[in-house]
Amino acid sequence: MNDKQILSHMNELIDQITHHNYNYYSLDTPTISDAEWDKLYDELMNLEKISGTVLSNSPTKRVGGDILTGFKKHTHKINLYSLNKCTNFKELEEWVNDIKEKVSDAKFSLEHKYDGLTISLTYKNGKLLTAATRGNGSIGENVTEQVKTIKTVPLKIDFEGELIVQGEGIMSLSNLKKYNKTATDPLKNARNAVAGAIRNLDPKVTATRNLDVIVYTISYIEGKNFVSQQEEYEFLKQNRFLVAKEFNLYSDFKSIKKQVELIGKNKGELDILTDGVVLKLNDIAERTDLGYTAKFPRWAIAYKFAAEELSTKLKDVVWQVGRTGKITPIAILEPVELAGATVRRATLNNYGDILRKQIKTHSYVFVRRSNEVIPEILGVARLTPQSTDIQKPIHCPSCGSILVEDGANLFCRNFYDCEEQIKDRITHFASRDAMNIEGLSGKTVEAMYEKLRVKSVSDLYQLTKEELLKLEGFKDKKATKIIKAIEISKTPEFNKFIYSLGISGIGTKASKDLAKKFKNLNNLMFATKEELLSLHDVGTIMADNIIEFFKNPVSDWLINDLKFSGIVIKEEEETGHSKALWGKKIVLTGTLENFGRKELTEMLEKMGANVTSTVSKNTDFIVAGENAGSKLTKAKELNVKVYTEKEFIEKLKELKSK
Ligand SMILES: [Zn+2]
């Protein structure tokens, strides 16, 4: 090949790779295999090597070039506007109505407002010329080399005139998680991660962060007029920009509100930080008529959701001892409103976590709280002159014992004499998944410990109603109820008993597995490490913890005390069921008259069956109740045996008598 041929072939390869990259990164629908892609890419690299030329739009530039010495200023050709904001539906409705008064048949586009870093991209002759940050709206920073590494930013587009588009640089939450898994310096949050990656002088760093740019508007286009936002959206898509997945138009406030609420409700499941929505008037000619205020366009508005992540002052750190003796640091915060609740405390996991995140007292920290999750501290936002290191505690905050370090955690090893540990252990023992003593809250346990000298779980079984009546707030009814609940708890299932012992690392799932394997307490107490490790989900640490627990003479006393108190464990074999359904694959469908779905599932599982939710040719039989639908049809299609509920009860009787 001569130089001209090489160049033309390089251009062809760039076109092909660009096309496949768009399908892969922006549309998420790859059209060739990774190996085929590698082949094209290697060929291009090879030609670049032979010719000594790398075209400006070559995808090989994605890996990032040389480290820059500083950022150059970039003056925006068209100022980047900011948006009018509102935080409640009343304001939003007023805005919508106001526009509708001025514009007949007004339609609005509704987009997610992504939380990242605003980027402006300029193209000329179909090539990416510059990328710049927003800066103050009129002057930003030139970050072209950094942005070129972002795979969803097209280096080459079909449109040949000058084009300036605006988008949001983002780091998806899954990429953030993936990155932090191996990072020596974990990133605090997705928003900061983007800014840190794009405003980094080393484009190779930007490349490692796997960012995206979602383009949402055209700031300037040469020789072309769009009628609507929708037309802009289609144009952007055709030119291979990453755009929001959906584009919808709304005309009345009611449906706008419904959609905004839906997005707000589901935003926690999105892979991209979303802090609100943007509403824009669709018709571009009407926009020109409405114009701008000194600060923002009159034809668009951002609706912001209540924050889930904010920075606040960390005032102090207190240390808590849990039932296993593990010491957990709790951050005391200047109260902040997060996702509809006031947050005053947040967990810091362990001392290692504090060091890793470099948290100091009297510093501002990022706090995140999403639905139903314990507030968590992500990292330091900024330090103050008063910021001081958090001291590693030496003594247990409850009993004063010297703490022992084990990995990233600190432990109080005063297992049988540390007040907080004991109280937490009793609370755990009584909890629903353990012995299920109804009405025995942490607060009651605390009162029992202090007033009634309940110092061990076995002491619960010596309590009398008269004693309980001495506690504050206890009347006859409440005391009777608790005494009864304690009595009922005396015949636990084996797996629940294992869980109630509170052995470090042994949760409900492991407890069930252990019960199934060892059948009774004696077998478990004398289990060897090999036997324990033969269970799929039991690892070395768990096995060691179990052995350690039963080796301790105090555990022996505890178990003897419990037996002496009248505890009779229902051993696995004594559950009254045969294993007549061992290995059978069963599907339940429709409404059953005589059983709860969960109850029947549990019963069948005890008989060794495997209850699944989909019918396949491997299904042994299905039990079809009233109004059975598609599963019944499928079973008939596949010739799977079908029992009515009545027939099944007959079969059960037969099996049980065996
Ligand atoms: Zn202690």
XYZ file of C-alpha atoms and ligand atoms in Angstrom:
659
model
C 0.000 0.000 0.000
C 1.199 3.515 -0.705
C 0.716 6.351 1.778
C -2.546 7.457 0.228
C -3.980 3.949 0.347
C -2.882 3.539 3.957
C -4.555 6.805 4.894
C -7.791 5.870 3.194
C -7.760 2.449 4.835
C -7.142 4.063 8.217
C -10.170 6.276 7.669
C -12.254 3.242 6.790
C -11.145 1.448 9.938
C -11.906 4.521 12.051
C -15.410 4.632 10.554
C -16.011 0.986 11.324
C -14.653 1.144 14.874
C -16.599 4.345 15.556
C -19.779 2.649 14.411
C -19.181 -0.451 16.545
C -18.147 1.625 19.568
C -21.395 3.548 19.383
C -23.386 0.321 19.298
C -21.380 -1.083 22.169
C -20.920 1.849 24.552
C -23.879 4.120 23.826
C -26.588 1.731 22.671
C -25.430 -1.238 24.716
C -26.129 -3.550 21.769
C -22.815 -4.849 20.392
C -22.907 -5.869 16.727
C -19.552 -7.675 16.537
C -17.620 -9.907 18.902
C -14.826 -8.550 21.075
C -12.337 -10.543 19.031
C -13.519 -8.985 15.760
C -13.326 -5.566 17.335
C -9.790 -6.269 18.578
C -8.796 -7.230 15.049
C -9.989 -3.923 13.576
C -8.340 -2.004 16.385
C -5.024 -3.846 16.045
C -5.030 -3.280 12.313
C -5.518 0.436 12.805
C -2.759 0.578 15.430
C -0.461 -1.243 13.076
C -1.156 1.177 10.195
C -0.586 4.106 12.539
C 2.769 2.626 13.441
C 3.790 2.013 9.815
C 2.708 5.436 8.607
C 3.772 7.344 11.715
C 0.430 9.191 11.537
C -2.378 9.148 14.080
C -5.486 10.866 12.765
C -7.114 13.295 15.187
C -10.327 11.247 15.350
C -8.584 7.899 15.844
C -10.070 5.741 18.593
C -6.530 4.765 19.617
C -6.357 8.201 21.206
C -8.908 7.038 23.782
C -6.185 5.670 26.039
C -4.982 9.191 26.807
C -1.959 11.140 25.634
C 0.806 13.001 27.455
C 0.402 14.666 30.840
C -0.471 18.341 30.484
C 1.258 21.104 32.389
C -1.949 23.044 32.945
C -5.395 23.734 31.562
C -5.874 26.378 28.879
C -8.853 28.694 29.145
C -11.672 28.153 26.715
C -14.025 30.992 25.836
C -17.453 29.620 25.003
C -18.807 30.801 21.676
C -22.284 30.767 23.195
C -22.602 31.243 26.950
C -23.747 28.146 28.794
C -26.885 29.075 30.661
C -27.892 27.793 34.057
C -31.406 26.686 34.901
C -34.222 28.128 36.934
C -34.814 25.723 39.828
C -37.724 24.667 41.963
C -38.098 22.088 44.719
C -41.861 21.605 45.031
C -44.814 20.836 42.802
C -46.576 24.112 43.554
C -43.759 26.113 41.985
C -43.531 23.657 39.117
C -47.240 23.935 38.428
C -47.068 27.717 38.461
C -44.236 27.625 35.954
C -46.089 25.211 33.659
C -49.304 27.246 33.830
C -47.424 30.445 33.183
C -45.944 29.040 29.955
C -49.280 27.576 28.904
C -50.871 30.985 29.220
C -48.299 32.458 26.867
C -47.950 29.537 24.458
C -50.978 27.782 23.054
C -50.677 23.973 22.804
C -47.426 24.059 24.767
C -45.656 20.705 24.950
C -42.807 19.949 27.329
C -39.943 17.502 27.148
C -38.965 15.911 30.430
C -35.433 14.617 31.068
C -33.477 13.247 34.014
C -31.170 15.793 35.548
C -27.907 13.915 35.918
C -25.488 14.906 38.613
C -21.989 15.221 37.189
C -19.886 17.813 35.395
C -21.235 19.912 32.505
C -19.209 19.604 29.313
C -19.387 21.570 26.059
C -18.226 19.830 22.880
C -17.343 21.646 19.647
C -17.222 19.828 16.300
C -16.001 21.088 12.933
C -15.793 19.147 9.673
C -17.233 16.147 11.481
C -14.405 15.991 14.015
C -14.260 16.739 17.722
C -12.354 20.000 17.943
C -12.550 20.955 21.598
C -14.155 19.890 24.829
C -14.485 22.370 27.667
C -15.897 22.573 31.170
C -18.681 25.019 31.887
C -16.545 27.239 34.147
C -18.463 30.422 34.859
C -20.634 29.966 31.782
C -18.609 32.214 29.506
C -15.072 30.923 30.158
C -14.265 27.319 31.000
C -11.237 25.047 30.818
C -10.081 23.186 27.743
C -10.262 19.489 28.600
C -10.155 18.066 25.061
C -7.419 15.489 25.719
C -9.287 14.195 28.773
C -12.691 14.036 27.114
C -11.258 12.243 24.076
C -10.719 9.215 26.323
C -14.456 8.977 27.067
C -15.777 6.255 24.844
C -19.308 7.582 24.502
C -18.082 10.917 23.118
C -17.930 10.536 19.319
C -14.618 11.715 17.892
C -16.205 11.760 14.475
C -19.768 12.629 13.439
C -21.651 12.782 10.135
C -22.613 16.450 10.392
C -19.912 18.582 8.800
C -20.776 22.133 9.868
C -19.806 23.723 13.162
C -21.717 22.203 16.030
C -21.591 22.895 19.759
C -23.424 20.534 22.087
C -23.777 20.470 25.837
C -23.923 17.390 27.993
C -23.253 16.002 31.453
C -20.083 14.056 32.203
C -21.022 11.238 34.553
C -19.550 8.158 36.178
C -22.070 5.364 36.522
C -22.479 3.965 40.030
C -21.535 0.468 38.835
C -18.306 1.803 37.343
C -17.597 3.690 40.564
C -18.070 0.502 42.545
C -15.896 -1.486 40.168
C -13.188 1.170 40.302
C -13.220 1.381 44.106
C -12.894 -2.369 44.447
C -9.233 -2.263 43.458
C -8.376 1.403 43.988
C -5.765 2.284 46.609
C -7.409 5.689 46.866
C -11.162 5.073 46.674
C -13.385 7.769 45.202
C -15.853 9.437 47.551
C -18.812 9.767 45.249
C -19.730 9.655 41.586
C -20.045 13.407 41.187
C -16.608 14.174 42.605
C -15.176 11.257 40.674
C -16.186 12.877 37.373
C -14.807 16.290 38.227
C -11.593 14.702 39.479
C -11.226 12.621 36.340
C -11.907 15.361 33.795
C -10.016 18.085 35.603
C -6.984 15.824 35.866
C -3.869 16.822 33.967
C -3.125 13.216 33.097
C -5.603 12.039 30.435
C -4.643 8.428 31.244
C -6.276 8.881 34.640
C -9.446 10.074 32.920
C -9.364 6.957 30.744
C -9.270 4.620 33.778
C -12.455 6.095 35.261
C -14.805 4.906 32.499
C -16.878 8.050 32.247
C -19.765 8.851 29.915
C -21.101 12.082 28.513
C -24.868 12.282 28.086
C -25.655 15.039 25.595
C -28.915 16.947 26.084
C -28.827 20.145 24.077
C -27.417 21.856 21.016
C -25.942 25.219 21.918
C -25.012 26.175 18.370
C -25.348 24.673 14.912
C -24.153 26.088 11.622
C -26.705 26.454 8.816
C -29.505 24.434 10.374
C -32.670 25.266 12.261
C -34.552 22.867 14.429
C -38.244 23.123 15.000
C -38.334 21.304 18.311
C -36.397 19.667 21.108
C -37.551 16.350 19.715
C -35.912 17.095 16.357
C -32.682 18.044 18.173
C -32.848 14.784 20.079
C -33.191 12.750 16.873
C -30.327 14.678 15.264
C -28.043 14.027 18.248
C -28.905 10.361 18.170
C -28.201 10.116 14.433
C -24.796 11.662 15.012
C -23.993 8.968 17.553
C -24.120 11.034 20.715
C -25.153 9.284 23.905
C -28.569 10.734 24.727
C -31.168 9.922 27.357
C -32.807 6.566 26.605
C -36.319 7.908 26.309
C -37.811 11.042 24.922
C -41.384 11.908 25.815
C -43.557 14.978 25.489
C -46.180 16.083 27.998
C -48.787 18.791 27.777
C -50.674 18.811 31.090
C -49.344 19.290 34.588
C -51.044 16.187 35.915
C -49.097 13.817 33.686
C -45.888 15.799 34.227
C -46.309 15.446 37.982
C -47.002 11.734 37.659
C -43.859 11.212 35.599
C -41.686 13.317 37.942
C -42.935 11.322 40.921
C -42.204 8.070 39.136
C -38.651 9.129 38.301
C -38.160 10.284 41.893
C -39.407 6.980 43.229
C -37.176 4.877 40.991
C -34.057 7.012 40.973
C -32.413 4.810 43.603
C -32.407 1.944 41.128
C -30.702 3.957 38.396
C -27.040 3.449 37.658
C -26.509 7.193 37.347
C -26.814 9.813 40.082
C -29.968 11.786 39.339
C -30.811 14.838 41.386
C -33.923 15.993 39.558
C -35.617 16.436 36.203
C -35.462 19.156 33.558
C -38.578 20.390 31.845
C -38.168 22.229 28.535
C -40.629 23.786 26.146
C -40.466 21.639 23.025
C -41.114 24.292 20.382
C -37.924 26.186 19.536
C -39.551 29.198 17.866
C -41.663 29.716 20.974
C -38.517 29.547 23.080
C -37.008 32.415 21.134
C -40.122 34.463 21.871
C -39.946 33.749 25.582
C -36.233 34.549 25.746
C -34.004 34.754 28.789
C -33.882 36.524 32.114
C -30.507 37.852 33.282
C -29.696 34.380 34.624
C -31.576 31.666 32.793
C -33.940 30.782 29.954
C -37.632 31.311 30.618
C -38.526 28.138 28.710
C -36.829 25.578 30.930
C -36.851 24.664 34.601
C -35.109 22.115 36.816
C -37.097 20.314 39.486
C -34.727 19.159 42.224
C -35.392 16.107 44.378
C -34.724 16.181 48.097
C -31.015 15.483 48.511
C -29.731 12.002 49.359
C -26.147 13.045 49.631
C -24.860 16.165 51.347
C -21.887 17.348 53.287
C -22.150 18.187 56.971
C -19.888 18.668 59.958
C -18.674 15.626 61.829
C -18.691 16.686 65.460
C -17.483 13.577 67.202
C -17.039 9.837 66.964
C -18.381 7.462 69.605
C -17.557 3.748 69.851
C -20.144 1.017 70.269
C -19.712 -2.607 71.290
C -21.864 -5.203 69.590
C -22.810 -8.727 70.673
C -19.698 -10.286 69.152
C -17.438 -7.758 70.865
C -16.771 -5.878 67.645
C -16.261 -2.155 68.166
C -18.074 0.096 65.664
C -17.378 3.821 65.305
C -20.489 5.991 65.019
C -20.159 9.519 63.666
C -22.117 12.243 65.453
C -23.123 14.788 62.853
C -24.476 18.280 62.649
C -28.086 17.298 61.744
C -28.910 17.360 58.016
C -32.081 16.679 56.057
C -31.476 13.761 53.739
C -34.109 12.042 51.606
C -36.863 13.223 53.899
C -35.329 12.445 57.291
C -33.050 14.184 59.756
C -29.719 12.443 59.969
C -27.731 12.873 63.182
C -25.565 9.753 63.208
C -23.895 7.643 60.573
C -21.820 4.506 60.629
C -18.110 4.438 59.904
C -17.874 0.620 59.828
C -14.523 0.193 61.607
C -11.271 1.910 62.496
C -9.699 0.762 59.238
C -12.501 2.525 57.371
C -11.703 5.797 59.196
C -8.061 5.569 58.174
C -8.912 4.630 54.598
C -11.325 7.543 54.198
C -9.034 9.863 56.194
C -11.921 11.055 58.356
C -11.174 13.613 61.060
C -13.397 15.205 63.696
C -14.485 18.795 63.004
C -14.256 18.180 59.288
C -17.035 18.298 56.712
C -17.941 14.876 55.406
C -20.173 13.526 52.646
C -23.138 11.646 54.035
C -25.394 9.470 51.935
C -28.747 8.064 52.848
C -31.005 6.365 50.390
C -34.301 4.688 51.178
C -34.210 2.414 54.185
C -30.441 2.284 54.337
C -28.374 3.271 57.368
C -26.696 6.639 56.684
C -23.127 6.183 55.601
C -20.102 8.467 55.460
C -18.420 8.462 52.066
C -15.415 10.647 52.686
C -14.099 14.079 53.662
C -15.509 17.094 51.830
C -13.102 19.553 53.462
C -11.057 19.989 56.610
C -11.245 22.928 59.029
C -8.436 24.378 61.188
C -9.975 22.485 64.133
C -9.872 19.124 62.338
C -8.158 16.489 64.444
C -7.289 12.849 63.909
C -9.637 10.305 65.384
C -7.823 8.346 68.056
C -7.947 4.600 67.969
C -9.613 3.565 71.226
C -7.499 1.445 73.581
C -10.183 0.400 76.049
C -13.669 -1.007 75.560
C -16.188 1.852 75.994
C -18.434 -0.493 77.969
C -16.192 -2.582 80.235
C -12.792 -0.939 79.933
C -10.945 -4.059 78.750
C -7.961 -3.577 76.483
C -9.127 -3.910 72.875
C -7.645 -6.424 70.464
C -7.022 -5.654 66.800
C -8.129 -8.197 64.232
C -7.837 -7.110 60.600
C -9.557 -3.754 60.137
C -11.637 -4.293 63.276
C -11.172 -3.827 67.007
C -12.675 -6.276 69.476
C -13.473 -6.379 73.172
C -12.622 -9.955 74.152
C -14.351 -9.708 77.515
C -17.113 -11.768 75.955
C -18.911 -12.901 79.106
C -18.528 -9.858 81.307
C -18.965 -6.805 79.061
C -22.314 -5.111 79.750
C -23.093 -3.777 76.264
C -22.107 -7.053 74.649
C -24.342 -9.006 77.008
C -27.334 -6.722 76.470
C -26.870 -6.842 72.707
C -26.546 -10.625 72.842
C -29.758 -11.005 74.824
C -31.567 -8.721 72.366
C -30.217 -10.837 69.511
C -31.227 -14.066 71.280
C -34.812 -12.794 71.583
C -35.044 -11.409 68.027
C -37.509 -12.706 65.463
C -35.141 -14.883 63.442
C -33.652 -16.315 66.639
C -35.801 -17.465 69.609
C -38.555 -15.043 68.586
C -39.544 -13.798 72.045
C -42.191 -11.270 71.131
C -42.129 -7.939 72.948
C -38.575 -8.206 74.219
C -37.087 -5.028 72.792
C -33.600 -3.660 73.397
C -35.072 -1.195 75.861
C -36.749 -3.945 77.904
C -33.538 -5.976 77.893
C -31.688 -2.964 79.240
C -34.225 -2.552 82.077
C -34.056 -6.280 82.845
C -30.283 -6.130 82.974
C -30.233 -3.175 85.322
C -33.244 -3.881 87.552
C -33.665 -7.647 87.419
C -30.071 -8.769 87.063
C -30.683 -10.593 83.792
C -27.037 -11.156 82.885
C -27.326 -14.082 80.555
C -29.875 -15.414 78.082
C -30.661 -18.302 80.428
C -31.679 -15.794 83.133
C -34.686 -14.913 80.962
C -36.185 -18.299 81.768
C -36.055 -17.690 85.530
C -38.084 -14.454 85.310
C -41.430 -14.286 87.078
C -44.386 -12.043 86.368
C -43.992 -10.391 89.781
C -40.452 -9.369 88.895
C -41.505 -7.941 85.544
C -44.162 -5.812 87.248
C -41.334 -3.990 89.045
C -40.164 -2.562 85.718
C -41.286 0.871 84.647
C -44.272 0.785 82.296
C -45.087 -2.865 82.996
C -48.710 -3.631 83.809
C -50.315 -7.026 84.226
C -51.129 -7.432 80.526
C -47.652 -6.630 79.236
C -45.932 -8.804 81.861
C -48.228 -11.762 81.149
C -47.571 -11.410 77.439
C -43.797 -11.509 77.840
C -43.856 -14.449 80.251
C -45.992 -16.323 77.746
C -43.669 -15.411 74.860
C -40.666 -16.658 76.858
C -42.501 -19.912 77.565
C -43.365 -20.419 73.873
C -39.729 -19.869 72.890
C -38.676 -22.991 74.792
C -39.053 -25.285 71.794
C -36.979 -23.653 69.079
C -36.170 -25.206 65.746
C -32.537 -26.261 65.619
C -31.529 -23.656 63.000
C -33.093 -20.829 65.006
C -31.316 -22.003 68.114
C -27.961 -21.955 66.295
C -28.640 -18.427 65.088
C -29.667 -17.305 68.581
C -26.260 -18.263 70.012
C -24.866 -15.236 68.172
C -21.680 -16.902 66.964
C -19.665 -14.311 65.051
C -20.370 -14.446 61.317
C -23.167 -17.024 61.561
C -26.315 -15.541 60.060
C -29.700 -17.099 59.342
C -28.592 -18.795 56.119
C -25.517 -20.423 57.653
C -27.613 -21.494 60.658
C -30.048 -23.290 58.359
C -27.236 -25.019 56.483
C -25.602 -26.121 59.728
C -28.885 -27.460 61.113
C -29.522 -29.412 57.949
C -26.056 -30.939 57.947
C -25.549 -31.695 61.651
C -29.149 -32.488 62.634
C -28.620 -31.937 66.366
C -26.623 -29.845 68.795
C -24.340 -32.676 69.872
C -23.144 -33.278 66.319
C -22.561 -29.571 65.793
C -20.635 -29.152 69.060
C -18.208 -31.863 68.075
C -17.999 -31.045 64.374
C -14.497 -31.029 62.947
C -13.177 -28.206 60.824
C -13.233 -30.448 57.747
C -16.878 -31.301 58.314
C -17.746 -27.615 58.745
C -15.809 -26.623 55.647
C -17.628 -29.240 53.603
C -20.640 -26.890 53.694
C -20.717 -24.737 50.620
C -21.122 -21.358 52.310
C -18.943 -21.940 55.360
C -15.427 -20.523 55.083
C -12.373 -20.848 57.302
C -13.211 -17.881 59.523
C -16.751 -19.095 60.135
C -15.550 -22.633 60.845
C -12.942 -21.322 63.298
C -15.555 -19.142 65.029
C -17.859 -22.120 65.506
C -15.098 -24.336 66.900
C -13.842 -21.524 69.115
C -17.338 -20.925 70.449
C -18.001 -24.514 71.470
C -14.486 -24.994 72.834
C -15.070 -22.214 75.345
C -16.225 -23.748 78.665
C -18.564 -20.793 79.181
C -20.558 -21.900 76.132
C -20.933 -25.298 77.760
C -22.367 -23.704 80.877
C -24.655 -21.532 78.789
C -26.035 -24.468 76.840
C -26.450 -26.539 79.999
C -28.197 -23.633 81.693
C -30.576 -23.326 78.767
C -31.331 -27.047 78.797
C -31.827 -26.885 82.555
C -34.273 -23.987 81.988
C -36.422 -26.289 79.921
C -35.246 -25.509 76.396
C -35.893 -28.451 74.098
C -34.474 -28.040 70.638
C -36.556 -29.460 67.806
C -33.917 -31.469 66.047
C -33.918 -31.644 62.276
C -34.921 -35.309 62.115
C -37.764 -34.864 64.531
C -39.803 -32.461 62.458
C -42.288 -35.220 61.708
C -41.778 -35.273 57.976
C -40.470 -38.048 55.841
C -38.150 -37.217 52.995
C -40.603 -38.728 50.561
C -40.318 -35.794 48.169
C -36.534 -35.778 48.135
C -35.184 -33.985 45.050
C -38.621 -33.484 43.475
C -39.069 -30.254 41.545
C -42.467 -28.768 42.339
C -44.244 -25.586 41.208
C -47.205 -24.069 43.072
C -49.680 -21.918 41.184
C -53.070 -20.323 41.641
C -54.889 -19.646 44.925
C -54.713 -22.468 47.435
C -57.582 -22.850 49.827
C -56.022 -24.889 52.616
C -52.471 -23.555 52.727
C -50.598 -20.283 52.672
C -48.128 -20.344 49.774
C -45.156 -19.789 52.092
C -46.331 -22.349 54.611
C -46.776 -25.060 51.983
C -43.395 -24.249 50.423
C -41.704 -24.673 53.806
C -43.482 -27.944 54.407
C -42.525 -29.358 51.008
C -38.932 -28.253 51.478
C -38.822 -30.104 54.758
C -39.889 -33.168 52.856
C -36.866 -32.644 50.630
C -38.616 -31.041 47.656
C -37.282 -28.195 45.612
C -40.089 -25.646 45.132
C -39.413 -23.384 42.150
C -41.361 -20.654 40.406
C -41.022 -21.642 36.757
C -42.393 -24.662 34.995
C -39.963 -26.559 32.779
C -39.727 -30.059 31.382
C -37.726 -30.971 34.503
C -40.623 -30.096 36.788
C -41.944 -33.252 38.478
C -45.418 -31.910 39.124
C -47.368 -28.758 39.736
C -50.082 -28.069 42.290
C -52.739 -25.876 40.700
C -55.166 -23.960 42.889
C -58.052 -21.720 41.850
C -57.457 -19.306 38.949
C -54.176 -20.904 37.912
C -52.895 -19.156 34.789
C -49.928 -19.428 32.473
C -48.027 -21.942 34.633
C -50.869 -24.412 34.352
C -51.035 -23.930 30.585
C -47.303 -24.449 30.326
C -47.408 -27.585 32.482
C -50.084 -29.056 30.202
C -48.030 -28.162 27.130
C -44.974 -29.891 28.575
C -46.944 -32.887 29.801
C -46.030 -32.161 33.409
C -48.223 -33.917 35.994
C -50.850 -31.564 37.466
C -52.510 -32.059 40.872
C -55.539 -30.117 42.008
C -55.336 -28.995 45.618
C -57.731 -31.761 46.682
C -55.752 -34.451 44.874
C -52.561 -33.134 46.386
C -53.882 -33.309 49.950
C -54.707 -36.990 49.307
C -51.183 -37.560 48.031
C -49.699 -35.844 51.097
C -51.664 -38.107 53.428
C -50.383 -41.082 51.528
C -46.773 -39.852 51.700
C -46.923 -39.094 55.394
C -48.225 -42.527 56.254
C -45.177 -44.068 54.597
Zn -16.178 -4.674 76.710
